[in-house]
Tab-separated table of C-alpha atoms and ligand atoms in Angstrom:
chain	number	residue	atom	x	y	z
A	1	MET	CA	12.439	-13.707	8.107
A	2	LYS	CA	10.420	-16.565	9.620
A	3	ASP	CA	10.466	-19.872	7.735
A	4	ILE	CA	7.207	-20.860	6.102
A	5	GLN	CA	6.364	-24.562	6.467
A	6	ILE	CA	4.897	-25.934	3.245
A	7	SER	CA	2.696	-29.048	3.057
A	8	ILE	CA	1.786	-29.859	-0.503
A	9	ARG	CA	-1.465	-31.747	-1.049
A	10	GLU	CA	-1.272	-35.089	-2.830
A	11	ASP	CA	-4.624	-34.984	-4.569
A	12	LEU	CA	-4.453	-31.784	-6.630
A	13	LYS	CA	-7.879	-30.402	-7.452
A	14	GLN	CA	-9.350	-30.205	-10.922
A	15	LYS	CA	-8.891	-26.691	-12.310
A	16	PRO	CA	-11.972	-24.845	-13.563
A	17	ASP	CA	-12.598	-24.024	-17.224
A	18	GLN	CA	-10.582	-20.832	-17.822
A	19	ASP	CA	-13.189	-19.485	-20.220
A	20	HIS	CA	-15.998	-19.498	-17.655
A	21	LEU	CA	-14.513	-18.205	-14.419
A	22	GLU	CA	-16.999	-16.473	-12.183
A	23	PHE	CA	-15.700	-14.126	-9.496
A	24	GLY	CA	-14.711	-15.844	-6.264
A	25	GLN	CA	-16.161	-19.279	-7.010
A	26	HIS	CA	-13.015	-21.404	-7.273
A	27	PHE	CA	-10.112	-21.723	-4.863
A	28	THR	CA	-6.611	-23.002	-5.492
A	29	ASP	CA	-4.973	-26.078	-3.968
A	30	HIS	CA	-3.336	-24.329	-1.014
A	31	MET	CA	-3.778	-21.546	1.515
A	32	PHE	CA	-1.537	-19.657	3.920
A	33	LEU	CA	-2.189	-19.654	7.679
A	34	PHE	CA	-0.534	-17.605	10.433
A	35	ASP	CA	-1.604	-17.529	14.093
A	36	TYR	CA	-1.436	-14.877	16.763
A	37	ASN	CA	-1.574	-15.109	20.521
A	38	SER	CA	-0.457	-12.702	23.219
A	39	GLU	CA	2.521	-14.838	24.294
A	40	GLN	CA	4.050	-15.673	20.917
A	41	GLY	CA	2.786	-12.838	18.730
A	42	TRP	CA	2.342	-13.868	15.078
A	43	HIS	CA	3.734	-17.384	14.751
A	44	ASP	CA	3.684	-20.682	12.838
A	45	PRO	CA	3.417	-19.420	9.250
A	46	ARG	CA	2.438	-22.311	7.000
A	47	ILE	CA	1.095	-23.215	3.599
A	48	VAL	CA	-1.345	-26.108	3.760
A	49	PRO	CA	-3.944	-27.704	1.468
A	50	TYR	CA	-6.957	-25.416	0.983
A	51	GLY	CA	-9.829	-26.638	3.115
A	52	PRO	CA	-12.161	-25.983	6.053
A	53	ILE	CA	-10.766	-24.406	9.208
A	54	VAL	CA	-11.750	-25.286	12.756
A	55	LEU	CA	-13.263	-22.495	14.849
A	56	GLU	CA	-14.950	-22.663	18.225
A	57	PRO	CA	-18.596	-21.522	18.103
A	58	ALA	CA	-17.594	-18.865	20.627
A	59	ALA	CA	-14.851	-17.497	18.325
A	60	MET	CA	-15.200	-13.742	18.695
A	61	VAL	CA	-15.272	-13.038	14.955
A	62	LEU	CA	-18.581	-14.908	14.728
A	63	HIS	CA	-20.212	-12.642	17.304
A	64	TYR	CA	-18.689	-9.199	17.090
A	65	GLY	CA	-17.233	-9.160	13.605
A	66	GLN	CA	-13.602	-8.436	14.346
A	67	ALA	CA	-12.500	-9.224	10.798
A	68	VAL	CA	-10.514	-7.326	8.164
A	69	PHE	CA	-9.477	-8.280	4.662
A	70	GLU	CA	-7.711	-7.211	1.481
A	71	GLY	CA	-8.267	-7.773	-2.220
A	72	MET	CA	-5.512	-7.734	-4.814
A	73	LYS	CA	-4.554	-9.530	-8.020
A	74	ALA	CA	-1.677	-11.406	-9.656
A	75	PHE	CA	-1.373	-11.419	-13.447
A	76	ASN	CA	0.356	-13.744	-15.885
A	77	THR	CA	2.279	-11.747	-18.461
A	78	ASN	CA	2.939	-12.805	-22.051
A	79	ASN	CA	6.566	-13.607	-21.270
A	80	GLY	CA	5.741	-15.936	-18.413
A	81	ASN	CA	6.245	-13.596	-15.451
A	82	VAL	CA	3.782	-13.168	-12.611
A	83	LEU	CA	3.089	-9.561	-11.641
A	84	LEU	CA	1.435	-8.102	-8.561
A	85	PHE	CA	0.045	-4.561	-8.765
A	86	ARG	CA	1.223	-2.259	-5.922
A	87	PRO	CA	0.866	-5.011	-3.279
A	88	GLN	CA	2.689	-2.958	-0.639
A	89	LYS	CA	-0.304	-0.594	-0.681
A	90	ASN	CA	-2.618	-3.456	0.249
A	91	MET	CA	-0.296	-4.523	3.067
A	92	GLU	CA	-0.232	-0.938	4.388
A	93	ARG	CA	-4.017	-0.775	4.216
A	94	LEU	CA	-4.333	-4.123	6.003
A	95	ASN	CA	-2.396	-2.648	8.906
A	96	GLN	CA	-4.532	0.509	8.828
A	97	SER	CA	-7.601	-1.727	9.088
A	98	ASN	CA	-5.918	-3.705	11.882
A	99	ARG	CA	-5.278	-0.541	13.877
A	100	ARG	CA	-8.887	0.580	13.525
A	101	LEU	CA	-10.238	-2.788	14.711
A	102	GLU	CA	-7.658	-3.345	17.478
A	103	ILE	CA	-6.161	-6.325	15.644
A	104	PRO	CA	-2.400	-6.799	16.115
A	105	GLU	CA	-0.369	-5.380	13.252
A	106	ILE	CA	1.402	-7.644	10.797
A	107	ASP	CA	4.899	-7.448	9.337
A	108	GLU	CA	3.940	-6.122	5.891
A	109	GLU	CA	7.067	-7.337	4.155
A	110	PHE	CA	6.714	-10.835	5.583
A	111	ILE	CA	3.052	-11.209	4.603
A	112	LEU	CA	3.858	-10.043	1.088
A	113	HIS	CA	6.638	-12.655	0.997
A	114	ALA	CA	4.144	-15.285	2.245
A	115	ILE	CA	1.674	-14.281	-0.490
A	116	GLN	CA	4.378	-14.547	-3.156
A	117	THR	CA	5.391	-17.966	-1.803
A	118	LEU	CA	1.770	-19.165	-1.876
A	119	ILE	CA	1.259	-17.867	-5.427
A	120	ASN	CA	4.408	-19.678	-6.489
A	121	VAL	CA	3.106	-22.949	-5.004
A	122	ASP	CA	-0.212	-22.526	-6.866
A	123	LYS	CA	1.124	-20.763	-9.978
A	124	GLU	CA	-0.499	-23.281	-12.323
A	125	TRP	CA	-3.792	-21.751	-11.201
A	126	ILE	CA	-3.082	-18.276	-12.579
A	127	PRO	CA	-5.278	-18.014	-15.671
A	128	SER	CA	-3.736	-16.507	-18.771
A	129	GLY	CA	-6.699	-15.454	-20.940
A	130	LYS	CA	-7.252	-11.757	-21.669
A	131	GLY	CA	-8.569	-9.950	-18.610
A	132	THR	CA	-8.145	-12.935	-16.289
A	133	SER	CA	-6.133	-12.932	-13.067
A	134	LEU	CA	-5.577	-14.651	-9.744
A	135	TYR	CA	-7.514	-12.811	-7.044
A	136	ILE	CA	-5.726	-12.764	-3.690
A	137	ARG	CA	-7.737	-12.543	-0.495
A	138	PRO	CA	-5.732	-12.045	2.718
A	139	PHE	CA	-7.910	-11.757	5.838
A	140	ILE	CA	-7.647	-11.774	9.616
A	141	ILE	CA	-10.250	-13.060	12.066
A	142	ALA	CA	-10.541	-13.060	15.857
A	143	THR	CA	-10.422	-16.718	16.916
A	144	GLU	CA	-10.475	-16.464	20.712
A	145	PRO	CA	-13.516	-18.211	22.212
A	146	CYS	CA	-15.104	-15.555	24.432
A	147	LEU	CA	-18.419	-13.711	24.539
A	148	GLY	CA	-17.049	-10.580	26.182
A	149	VAL	CA	-17.040	-7.512	23.961
A	150	ARG	CA	-13.380	-6.482	23.766
A	151	ALA	CA	-10.361	-6.975	21.512
A	152	ALA	CA	-9.623	-10.699	21.177
A	153	HIS	CA	-6.314	-12.159	22.313
A	154	ASN	CA	-6.063	-14.729	19.513
A	155	TYR	CA	-6.272	-14.261	15.746
A	156	GLN	CA	-5.647	-16.116	12.525
A	157	LEU	CA	-4.446	-14.573	9.275
A	158	LEU	CA	-5.341	-16.542	6.161
A	159	VAL	CA	-4.613	-16.024	2.480
A	160	ILE	CA	-6.723	-17.771	-0.135
A	161	LEU	CA	-6.435	-17.490	-3.917
A	162	SER	CA	-9.143	-17.558	-6.547
A	163	PRO	CA	-8.699	-17.577	-10.346
A	164	VAL	CA	-11.056	-14.974	-11.819
A	165	GLY	CA	-12.294	-14.275	-15.325
A	166	ALA	CA	-12.378	-11.008	-17.224
A	167	TYR	CA	-14.657	-8.493	-15.506
A	168	TYR	CA	-15.677	-7.288	-18.937
A	169	SER	CA	-15.826	-9.995	-21.577
A	170	GLU	CA	-16.694	-7.607	-24.399
A	171	GLY	CA	-15.128	-4.285	-23.458
A	172	LEU	CA	-16.112	-1.761	-20.774
A	173	GLU	CA	-19.833	-1.587	-20.112
A	174	PRO	CA	-21.428	1.533	-18.623
A	175	VAL	CA	-23.735	0.720	-15.684
A	176	LYS	CA	-26.918	2.205	-14.223
A	177	ILE	CA	-26.577	3.382	-10.632
A	178	ASN	CA	-29.191	4.285	-8.033
A	179	VAL	CA	-28.249	7.137	-5.706
A	180	GLU	CA	-29.036	5.693	-2.281
A	181	SER	CA	-31.266	7.862	-0.138
A	182	SER	CA	-32.184	5.587	2.809
A	183	TYR	CA	-29.204	3.470	3.789
A	184	SER	CA	-25.661	4.466	4.706
A	185	ARG	CA	-22.487	2.469	4.238
A	186	ALA	CA	-20.299	4.200	6.791
A	187	VAL	CA	-20.109	7.236	9.037
A	188	ARG	CA	-17.190	9.435	9.924
A	189	GLY	CA	-15.527	7.892	12.978
A	190	GLY	CA	-16.965	4.480	12.039
A	191	LEU	CA	-15.323	1.705	10.031
A	192	GLY	CA	-15.551	3.169	6.527
A	193	THR	CA	-11.814	3.819	6.187
A	194	ALA	CA	-11.035	0.202	7.124
A	195	LYS	CA	-11.574	-2.828	4.921
A	196	ALA	CA	-13.666	-4.383	7.666
A	197	ALA	CA	-16.104	-7.228	6.966
A	198	GLY	CA	-18.920	-5.350	8.731
A	199	ASN	CA	-18.917	-2.570	6.134
A	200	TYR	CA	-19.945	-5.060	3.494
A	201	ALA	CA	-22.708	-6.462	5.708
A	202	ALA	CA	-24.003	-2.885	6.035
A	203	SER	CA	-24.100	-2.482	2.257
A	204	ILE	CA	-25.937	-5.626	1.156
A	205	LYS	CA	-29.553	-4.549	1.672
A	206	ALA	CA	-29.172	-1.407	-0.422
A	207	GLN	CA	-27.423	-3.411	-3.124
A	208	THR	CA	-30.219	-6.012	-3.210
A	209	GLU	CA	-32.904	-3.336	-3.469
A	210	ALA	CA	-31.008	-1.500	-6.221
A	211	LYS	CA	-30.664	-4.755	-8.191
A	212	GLU	CA	-34.396	-5.432	-7.816
A	213	ALA	CA	-35.102	-1.957	-9.187
A	214	GLY	CA	-32.914	-2.609	-12.236
A	215	TYR	CA	-29.663	-0.894	-11.189
A	216	SER	CA	-26.237	-2.519	-10.990
A	217	GLN	CA	-25.184	-0.763	-7.821
A	218	VAL	CA	-25.777	2.120	-5.432
A	219	LEU	CA	-24.050	5.449	-5.099
A	220	TRP	CA	-23.396	6.115	-1.416
A	221	LEU	CA	-23.907	9.589	-0.031
A	222	ASP	CA	-22.569	10.950	3.245
A	223	ALA	CA	-24.563	9.560	6.160
A	224	LEU	CA	-25.135	12.903	7.874
A	225	GLU	CA	-26.637	15.193	5.255
A	226	ARG	CA	-27.111	12.742	2.353
A	227	LYS	CA	-25.741	15.445	0.156
A	228	TYR	CA	-22.147	14.630	-0.716
A	229	VAL	CA	-20.982	11.673	-2.794
A	230	GLU	CA	-18.803	9.047	-1.109
A	231	GLU	CA	-18.405	5.795	-3.072
A	232	VAL	CA	-20.141	3.647	-5.667
A	233	GLY	CA	-20.839	0.053	-4.585
A	234	SER	CA	-17.455	-1.124	-3.342
A	235	MET	CA	-15.529	1.259	-5.551
A	236	ASN	CA	-14.289	4.826	-5.354
A	237	ILE	CA	-15.860	7.315	-7.734
A	238	PHE	CA	-14.638	9.985	-10.151
A	239	PHE	CA	-16.474	12.703	-12.106
A	240	LYS	CA	-15.114	14.569	-15.130
A	241	ILE	CA	-16.729	17.979	-15.268
A	242	ASN	CA	-15.632	20.516	-17.872
A	243	GLY	CA	-12.214	18.907	-18.282
A	244	THR	CA	-11.435	18.637	-14.558
A	245	VAL	CA	-11.550	15.327	-12.725
A	246	ILE	CA	-13.092	15.396	-9.248
A	247	THR	CA	-13.114	12.628	-6.657
A	248	PRO	CA	-14.413	12.822	-3.079
A	249	GLU	CA	-11.647	13.616	-0.606
A	250	LEU	CA	-10.786	10.944	1.962
A	251	ASN	CA	-13.026	12.340	4.647
A	252	GLY	CA	-12.963	9.644	7.309
A	253	SER	CA	-15.704	7.397	5.938
A	254	ILE	CA	-14.314	6.529	2.491
A	255	LEU	CA	-11.959	3.619	1.783
A	256	ALA	CA	-8.662	4.772	0.255
A	257	GLY	CA	-8.567	2.621	-2.882
A	258	VAL	CA	-5.286	1.560	-4.450
A	259	THR	CA	-6.873	2.094	-7.871
A	260	ARG	CA	-8.071	5.565	-6.796
A	261	ASP	CA	-4.543	6.505	-5.792
A	262	SER	CA	-3.124	5.138	-9.067
A	263	ILE	CA	-5.639	7.069	-11.160
A	264	ILE	CA	-4.934	10.349	-9.393
A	265	GLU	CA	-1.222	9.828	-10.048
A	266	LEU	CA	-1.722	8.914	-13.724
A	267	LEU	CA	-4.047	11.837	-14.429
A	268	THR	CA	-1.705	14.272	-12.698
A	269	ASN	CA	1.190	12.943	-14.803
A	270	TRP	CA	-0.920	13.401	-17.930
A	271	GLY	CA	-1.443	17.062	-17.049
A	272	ILE	CA	-5.124	16.678	-16.191
A	273	THR	CA	-6.323	18.622	-13.149
A	274	VAL	CA	-7.587	16.375	-10.350
A	275	GLU	CA	-9.468	17.788	-7.396
A	276	GLU	CA	-9.941	15.761	-4.213
A	277	ARG	CA	-12.807	17.573	-2.545
A	278	ARG	CA	-16.410	17.338	-1.426
A	279	ILE	CA	-18.803	17.009	-4.334
A	280	SER	CA	-22.566	17.165	-3.869
A	281	MET	CA	-25.354	15.614	-5.928
A	282	ASP	CA	-26.628	19.172	-6.485
A	283	GLU	CA	-23.339	20.077	-8.167
A	284	ILE	CA	-23.468	16.928	-10.314
A	285	TYR	CA	-27.057	17.602	-11.341
A	286	GLN	CA	-26.204	21.191	-12.212
A	287	ALA	CA	-23.246	20.020	-14.328
A	288	HIS	CA	-25.595	17.591	-16.082
A	289	LYS	CA	-28.041	20.425	-16.846
A	290	ASP	CA	-25.166	22.614	-18.056
A	291	HIS	CA	-23.900	19.773	-20.284
A	292	THR	CA	-20.511	19.840	-18.534
A	293	LEU	CA	-20.803	16.419	-16.840
A	294	GLU	CA	-18.563	14.524	-19.234
A	295	GLU	CA	-17.705	11.220	-17.557
A	296	VAL	CA	-18.414	9.309	-14.354
A	297	PHE	CA	-16.572	6.139	-13.365
A	298	GLY	CA	-16.011	3.859	-10.396
A	299	THR	CA	-12.530	2.488	-9.623
A	300	GLY	CA	-11.456	-0.673	-7.822
A	301	THR	CA	-9.336	-3.809	-8.043
A	302	ALA	CA	-12.131	-5.996	-9.455
A	303	ALA	CA	-13.115	-3.917	-12.512
A	304	VAL	CA	-10.295	-1.305	-12.537
A	305	ILE	CA	-12.689	1.194	-14.209
A	306	SER	CA	-16.455	0.897	-14.242
A	307	PRO	CA	-18.052	3.631	-16.376
A	308	VAL	CA	-21.385	4.969	-15.132
A	309	GLY	CA	-23.908	5.558	-17.912
A	310	GLU	CA	-26.821	6.671	-15.762
A	311	LEU	CA	-27.465	7.973	-12.249
A	312	PHE	CA	-30.957	7.910	-10.787
A	313	TRP	CA	-31.338	10.520	-8.040
A	314	ASP	CA	-34.456	11.764	-6.350
A	315	ASP	CA	-36.707	10.783	-9.288
A	316	ARG	CA	-34.292	12.419	-11.688
A	317	GLN	CA	-32.441	10.575	-14.393
A	318	ILE	CA	-28.923	11.736	-15.209
A	319	ILE	CA	-27.619	10.223	-18.432
A	320	ILE	CA	-23.864	10.552	-18.785
A	321	ASN	CA	-22.108	10.792	-22.157
A	322	ASP	CA	-25.213	9.333	-23.858
A	323	GLY	CA	-24.654	6.166	-21.838
A	324	CYS	CA	-21.398	5.517	-23.728
A	325	ILE	CA	-17.857	4.856	-22.500
A	326	GLY	CA	-15.902	8.064	-21.966
A	327	GLU	CA	-12.573	8.584	-23.699
A	328	LEU	CA	-10.679	9.160	-20.458
A	329	SER	CA	-12.304	6.131	-18.771
A	330	GLN	CA	-11.119	3.932	-21.642
A	331	GLN	CA	-7.635	5.444	-21.633
A	332	LEU	CA	-7.254	4.884	-17.872
A	333	TYR	CA	-8.527	1.324	-18.177
A	334	ASP	CA	-6.142	0.508	-21.033
A	335	THR	CA	-3.174	2.048	-19.223
A	336	ILE	CA	-3.702	0.337	-15.862
A	337	THR	CA	-4.575	-3.086	-17.283
A	338	GLY	CA	-1.607	-2.685	-19.654
A	339	ILE	CA	0.775	-1.993	-16.770
A	340	GLN	CA	-0.700	-4.886	-14.759
A	341	THR	CA	-0.066	-7.374	-17.548
A	342	GLY	CA	3.310	-6.041	-18.671
A	343	MET	CA	1.986	-4.684	-21.992
A	344	VAL	CA	2.504	-1.003	-21.111
A	345	PRO	CA	5.882	0.141	-19.715
A	346	ASP	CA	5.703	0.367	-15.918
A	347	THR	CA	7.436	3.734	-15.602
A	348	LEU	CA	5.963	4.317	-12.137
A	349	GLN	CA	7.299	0.979	-10.880
A	350	TRP	CA	3.934	-0.210	-9.695
A	351	THR	CA	4.339	-3.900	-10.442
A	352	VAL	CA	6.225	-6.439	-8.325
A	353	GLN	CA	7.376	-9.858	-9.587
B	1	LIG	N1	-14.200	1.206	-1.683
B	1	LIG	C1	-14.582	0.049	-1.130
B	1	LIG	C2	-15.640	0.074	-0.092
B	1	LIG	C3	-13.992	-1.165	-1.526
B	1	LIG	O1	-14.370	-2.327	-0.981
B	1	LIG	C4	-12.995	-1.137	-2.525
B	1	LIG	C5	-12.367	-2.429	-2.986
B	1	LIG	N2	-11.254	-2.741	-2.185
B	1	LIG	C6	-12.619	0.102	-3.072
B	1	LIG	C7	-13.251	1.250	-2.624
B	1	LIG	C8	-11.555	0.190	-4.129
B	1	LIG	O2	-10.307	-0.111	-3.562
B	1	LIG	P1	-9.143	-0.737	-4.443
B	1	LIG	O3	-8.925	0.193	-5.570
B	1	LIG	O4	-7.984	-0.793	-3.513
B	1	LIG	O5	-9.609	-2.084	-4.872
């Protein structure tokens, strides 16, 4: 494995108040950098003080958005260990995103090693309050200065770390969601299956409008027919109808979430039927009318489980489980957060020290 050069900063930063950590607002003392060019491939891995980077104004990422990223978390356990949750999955997905955007692939094992080394350098930054964690953001940008539209020849991979507070300070909170009828997040054949920066740019306007109308997020439908459910905000989505759990199949425009995969595996192990298939808003509305729509929840690294208490679709209000937290949603949340923090036995070997 390549050696990672480490330069420790002399003036360590002041750490934020652990009780008031907002998502993505604070960054640790150091960051990891790794460069790519056609001659040397990925080279010069180094950990340096966190700070601004130098980019030419013509850097291709600034013009054509050749940028991919990942999001994962490290947790402090009660017995002083640091655990990562299924990080190999994030490394695999980073390479899937790379392939889709014509970015050179990375050595997954080496980048995971680099992330672990960086976390170890900044381990004092991992918060230890209930529900807190260290959010890890690896990303790759095209740095070559050129205004031609093509794959760049030069890239930089960076990893930054951010201590984050509990997503829910007082237990799970069901949210109100607007079913989006004008905007689309992704189309089949587009970038939806990649964790590409541009997907998030495409989503912001709908999110702003939903917030203004009093909803926490939007439910994305398929871009072609606006009939089938795809994702909720930047989370995957699950419906429990008459005892069966249904989640949209990975159809070429949905991001394959690590949490989604974990939930399917847990539910299957618990003997609950999970269907990965197309599910339309008509079917959901019918289930609501039949009183068989039992639970709806989003899944993702940030919140793990985000129960949906209300869907607003086509002037129709769908209240789920009286707006309360579903039993299965709570059980999944407790199990996954328990495994992540070493409180529930990790029988599936999902955590990595
Ligand atoms: N969909 C989108 C669009 C996302 O950005 C995320 C967050 N990475 C997810 C789903 C959930 O993925 P994960 O469970 O891996 O966080």
